[in-house]
Amino acid sequence: RLGAAEEALAEAQRDREKTAVEAAGLRKEVELVRVRRAASGKEQRECVRQLESAQAQAAEYGAELSEKRAELATLQSSLDTLASDVAAAEERVRAKLRAMDSEQAEDASREEGTALKEKQLALLEEGLASSRPTA
C-alpha cells in the first residue's frame, strides 16, 4: 500500500508539474496575445495618426491650391486687361497711320495742284510774252 501511495503521490507530483508547465505555457500565450493586442493597438493608433497627418496635409495642400487658383485668376484678369489695352493701342496706331496716309495723300494732291497751277501760269506767261508786240 505504501508503494501505491508513493506511486500515486509521484503521479500527482508529475501531474502538478505537467499542469504547472502547461499553465506557464498558457500564461506565455496569454502574454503573447496581450503583446500582440498592444502592438496591434499601437499600430492602429499609428495608422490613425498617419491618416490624420495625411488629412491635415491634404487640407493644407487644398488651401494652397485655392490660393494659387486665386492668384491665377488675378493674373488672368491682368492679362485680359493688358490684352485689351494692347488691342486699343493698336487700333489707335492704325487710326493715326490712316490719318497720316490721308494727310500725305492730301499733301501730294496739293503739291500736284500747285505744280499744275505753276505749269498753267508758265504757259500763260509764255502766251502773253508771245502775244506782245516786240519793240
PDB file of C-alpha atoms in Angstrom:
ATOM      1  CA  ARG A   1       0.000   0.000   0.000  1.00  0.00           C
ATOM      2  CA  LEU A   2       2.768   2.379   0.772  1.00  0.00           C
ATOM      3  CA  GLY A   3       4.198   1.812  -2.684  1.00  0.00           C
ATOM      4  CA  ALA A   4       0.870   2.525  -4.270  1.00  0.00           C
ATOM      5  CA  ALA A   5       0.513   5.732  -2.237  1.00  0.00           C
ATOM      6  CA  GLU A   6       4.025   6.781  -3.146  1.00  0.00           C
ATOM      7  CA  GLU A   7       3.241   5.921  -6.731  1.00  0.00           C
ATOM      8  CA  ALA A   8       0.031   7.969  -6.572  1.00  0.00           C
ATOM      9  CA  LEU A   9       1.937  10.812  -4.900  1.00  0.00           C
ATOM     10  CA  ALA A  10       4.615  10.688  -7.586  1.00  0.00           C
ATOM     11  CA  GLU A  11       1.899  10.579 -10.237  1.00  0.00           C
ATOM     12  CA  ALA A  12       0.160  13.554  -8.636  1.00  0.00           C
ATOM     13  CA  GLN A  13       3.522  15.377  -8.460  1.00  0.00           C
ATOM     14  CA  ARG A  14       4.111  14.698 -12.176  1.00  0.00           C
ATOM     15  CA  ASP A  15       0.588  15.847 -12.975  1.00  0.00           C
ATOM     16  CA  ARG A  16       1.146  19.019 -10.916  1.00  0.00           C
ATOM     17  CA  GLU A  17       4.444  19.702 -12.719  1.00  0.00           C
ATOM     18  CA  LYS A  18       2.826  18.966 -16.059  1.00  0.00           C
ATOM     19  CA  THR A  19      -0.043  21.280 -15.144  1.00  0.00           C
ATOM     20  CA  ALA A  20       2.437  23.922 -13.975  1.00  0.00           C
ATOM     21  CA  VAL A  21       4.292  23.643 -17.286  1.00  0.00           C
ATOM     22  CA  GLU A  22       1.004  23.849 -19.210  1.00  0.00           C
ATOM     23  CA  ALA A  23      -0.088  26.796 -17.069  1.00  0.00           C
ATOM     24  CA  ALA A  24       3.256  28.527 -17.730  1.00  0.00           C
ATOM     25  CA  GLY A  25       2.797  27.879 -21.453  1.00  0.00           C
ATOM     26  CA  LEU A  26      -0.726  29.258 -21.324  1.00  0.00           C
ATOM     27  CA  ARG A  27       0.478  32.298 -19.383  1.00  0.00           C
ATOM     28  CA  LYS A  28       3.107  32.869 -22.104  1.00  0.00           C
ATOM     29  CA  GLU A  29       0.443  32.544 -24.797  1.00  0.00           C
ATOM     30  CA  VAL A  30      -1.835  34.956 -22.949  1.00  0.00           C
ATOM     31  CA  GLU A  31       1.072  37.394 -22.560  1.00  0.00           C
ATOM     32  CA  LEU A  32       1.907  36.995 -26.252  1.00  0.00           C
ATOM     33  CA  VAL A  33      -1.742  37.731 -27.152  1.00  0.00           C
ATOM     34  CA  ARG A  34      -1.636  40.804 -24.886  1.00  0.00           C
ATOM     35  CA  VAL A  35       1.606  41.964 -26.527  1.00  0.00           C
ATOM     36  CA  ARG A  36       0.105  41.370 -29.970  1.00  0.00           C
ATOM     37  CA  ARG A  37      -3.036  43.263 -28.997  1.00  0.00           C
ATOM     38  CA  ALA A  38      -0.954  46.097 -27.592  1.00  0.00           C
ATOM     39  CA  ALA A  39       1.176  46.120 -30.746  1.00  0.00           C
ATOM     40  CA  SER A  40      -1.956  45.992 -32.873  1.00  0.00           C
ATOM     41  CA  GLY A  41      -3.462  48.853 -30.858  1.00  0.00           C
ATOM     42  CA  LYS A  42      -0.212  50.756 -31.193  1.00  0.00           C
ATOM     43  CA  GLU A  43      -0.180  50.082 -34.936  1.00  0.00           C
ATOM     44  CA  GLN A  44      -3.797  51.204 -35.161  1.00  0.00           C
ATOM     45  CA  ARG A  45      -3.004  54.376 -33.243  1.00  0.00           C
ATOM     46  CA  GLU A  46      -0.007  54.953 -35.517  1.00  0.00           C
ATOM     47  CA  CYS A  47      -2.201  54.395 -38.581  1.00  0.00           C
ATOM     48  CA  VAL A  48      -4.790  56.810 -37.215  1.00  0.00           C
ATOM     49  CA  ARG A  49      -2.033  59.354 -36.514  1.00  0.00           C
ATOM     50  CA  GLN A  50      -0.658  58.939 -40.045  1.00  0.00           C
ATOM     51  CA  LEU A  51      -4.156  59.240 -41.501  1.00  0.00           C
ATOM     52  CA  GLU A  52      -4.833  62.412 -39.517  1.00  0.00           C
ATOM     53  CA  SER A  53      -1.464  63.788 -40.599  1.00  0.00           C
ATOM     54  CA  ALA A  54      -2.234  62.969 -44.233  1.00  0.00           C
ATOM     55  CA  GLN A  55      -5.659  64.611 -43.923  1.00  0.00           C
ATOM     56  CA  ALA A  56      -4.097  67.731 -42.407  1.00  0.00           C
ATOM     57  CA  GLN A  57      -1.523  67.839 -45.192  1.00  0.00           C
ATOM     58  CA  ALA A  58      -4.253  67.354 -47.818  1.00  0.00           C
ATOM     59  CA  ALA A  59      -6.209  70.244 -46.268  1.00  0.00           C
ATOM     60  CA  GLU A  60      -3.062  72.374 -46.335  1.00  0.00           C
ATOM     61  CA  TYR A  61      -2.460  71.486 -49.988  1.00  0.00           C
ATOM     62  CA  GLY A  62      -6.093  72.270 -50.707  1.00  0.00           C
ATOM     63  CA  ALA A  63      -5.706  75.703 -49.132  1.00  0.00           C
ATOM     64  CA  GLU A  64      -2.510  76.311 -51.122  1.00  0.00           C
ATOM     65  CA  LEU A  65      -4.277  75.191 -54.279  1.00  0.00           C
ATOM     66  CA  SER A  66      -7.101  77.637 -53.592  1.00  0.00           C
ATOM     67  CA  GLU A  67      -4.571  80.437 -53.095  1.00  0.00           C
ATOM     68  CA  LYS A  68      -2.812  79.524 -56.341  1.00  0.00           C
ATOM     69  CA  ARG A  69      -6.136  79.440 -58.183  1.00  0.00           C
ATOM     70  CA  ALA A  70      -6.960  82.898 -56.834  1.00  0.00           C
ATOM     71  CA  GLU A  71      -3.522  84.166 -57.910  1.00  0.00           C
ATOM     72  CA  LEU A  72      -4.026  82.592 -61.324  1.00  0.00           C
ATOM     73  CA  ALA A  73      -7.440  84.249 -61.666  1.00  0.00           C
ATOM     74  CA  THR A  74      -5.885  87.605 -60.764  1.00  0.00           C
ATOM     75  CA  LEU A  75      -3.079  87.086 -63.282  1.00  0.00           C
ATOM     76  CA  GLN A  76      -5.594  86.039 -65.942  1.00  0.00           C
ATOM     77  CA  SER A  77      -7.616  89.178 -65.268  1.00  0.00           C
ATOM     78  CA  SER A  78      -4.464  91.305 -65.539  1.00  0.00           C
ATOM     79  CA  LEU A  79      -3.537  89.526 -68.747  1.00  0.00           C
ATOM     80  CA  ASP A  80      -7.015  90.117 -70.173  1.00  0.00           C
ATOM     81  CA  THR A  81      -6.799  93.815 -69.248  1.00  0.00           C
ATOM     82  CA  LEU A  82      -3.348  94.058 -70.792  1.00  0.00           C
ATOM     83  CA  ALA A  83      -4.543  92.349 -73.991  1.00  0.00           C
ATOM     84  CA  SER A  84      -7.463  94.787 -74.158  1.00  0.00           C
ATOM     85  CA  ASP A  85      -5.096  97.743 -73.631  1.00  0.00           C
ATOM     86  CA  VAL A  86      -2.776  96.446 -76.361  1.00  0.00           C
ATOM     87  CA  ALA A  87      -5.695  95.990 -78.768  1.00  0.00           C
ATOM     88  CA  ALA A  88      -6.883  99.564 -78.055  1.00  0.00           C
ATOM     89  CA  ALA A  89      -3.342 100.909 -78.555  1.00  0.00           C
ATOM     90  CA  GLU A  90      -3.032  99.001 -81.840  1.00  0.00           C
ATOM     91  CA  GLU A  91      -6.330 100.474 -83.025  1.00  0.00           C
ATOM     92  CA  ARG A  92      -5.143 104.000 -82.095  1.00  0.00           C
ATOM     93  CA  VAL A  93      -1.897 103.425 -84.018  1.00  0.00           C
ATOM     94  CA  ARG A  94      -3.827 102.162 -87.065  1.00  0.00           C
ATOM     95  CA  ALA A  95      -6.105 105.223 -86.889  1.00  0.00           C
ATOM     96  CA  LYS A  96      -3.069 107.512 -86.692  1.00  0.00           C
ATOM     97  CA  LEU A  97      -1.475 105.718 -89.652  1.00  0.00           C
ATOM     98  CA  ARG A  98      -4.698 106.074 -91.665  1.00  0.00           C
ATOM     99  CA  ALA A  99      -4.798 109.781 -90.747  1.00  0.00           C
ATOM    100  CA  MET A 100      -1.158 110.178 -91.746  1.00  0.00           C
ATOM    101  CA  ASP A 101      -1.789 108.358 -95.057  1.00  0.00           C
ATOM    102  CA  SER A 102      -4.770 110.619 -95.667  1.00  0.00           C
ATOM    103  CA  GLU A 103      -2.700 113.727 -94.868  1.00  0.00           C
ATOM    104  CA  GLN A 104       0.084 112.519 -97.139  1.00  0.00           C
ATOM    105  CA  ALA A 105      -2.414 111.931 -99.911  1.00  0.00           C
ATOM    106  CA  GLU A 106      -3.837 115.421 -99.376  1.00  0.00           C
ATOM    107  CA  ASP A 107      -0.319 116.899 -99.367  1.00  0.00           C
ATOM    108  CA  ALA A 108       0.545 115.042-102.562  1.00  0.00           C
ATOM    109  CA  SER A 109      -2.695 116.227-104.153  1.00  0.00           C
ATOM    110  CA  ARG A 110      -1.950 119.823-103.124  1.00  0.00           C
ATOM    111  CA  GLU A 111       1.570 119.530-104.482  1.00  0.00           C
ATOM    112  CA  GLU A 112       0.215 118.180-107.769  1.00  0.00           C
ATOM    113  CA  GLY A 113      -2.317 121.008-107.848  1.00  0.00           C
ATOM    114  CA  THR A 114       0.417 123.550-107.159  1.00  0.00           C
ATOM    115  CA  ALA A 115       2.634 122.050-109.877  1.00  0.00           C
ATOM    116  CA  LEU A 116      -0.265 122.159-112.357  1.00  0.00           C
ATOM    117  CA  LYS A 117      -1.009 125.764-111.489  1.00  0.00           C
ATOM    118  CA  GLU A 118       2.678 126.621-111.914  1.00  0.00           C
ATOM    119  CA  LYS A 119       2.674 124.979-115.366  1.00  0.00           C
ATOM    120  CA  GLN A 120      -0.524 126.809-116.302  1.00  0.00           C
ATOM    121  CA  LEU A 121       0.993 130.065-115.107  1.00  0.00           C
ATOM    122  CA  ALA A 122       4.141 129.396-117.079  1.00  0.00           C
ATOM    123  CA  LEU A 123       2.104 128.647-120.203  1.00  0.00           C
ATOM    124  CA  LEU A 124       0.045 131.804-119.689  1.00  0.00           C
ATOM    125  CA  GLU A 125       3.165 133.853-119.250  1.00  0.00           C
ATOM    126  CA  GLU A 126       4.592 132.303-122.419  1.00  0.00           C
ATOM    127  CA  GLY A 127       1.371 133.021-124.232  1.00  0.00           C
ATOM    128  CA  LEU A 128       1.427 136.611-123.022  1.00  0.00           C
ATOM    129  CA  ALA A 129       5.015 137.055-123.901  1.00  0.00           C
ATOM    130  CA  SER A 130       4.491 135.745-127.423  1.00  0.00           C
ATOM    131  CA  SER A 131       1.398 137.843-127.999  1.00  0.00           C
ATOM    132  CA  ARG A 132       3.095 141.151-127.105  1.00  0.00           C
ATOM    133  CA  PRO A 133       4.415 143.261-129.871  1.00  0.00           C
ATOM    134  CA  THR A 134       8.109 143.369-129.955  1.00  0.00           C
ATOM    135  CA  ALA A 135       9.509 146.787-129.642  1.00  0.00           C
TER     136      ALA A 135
END
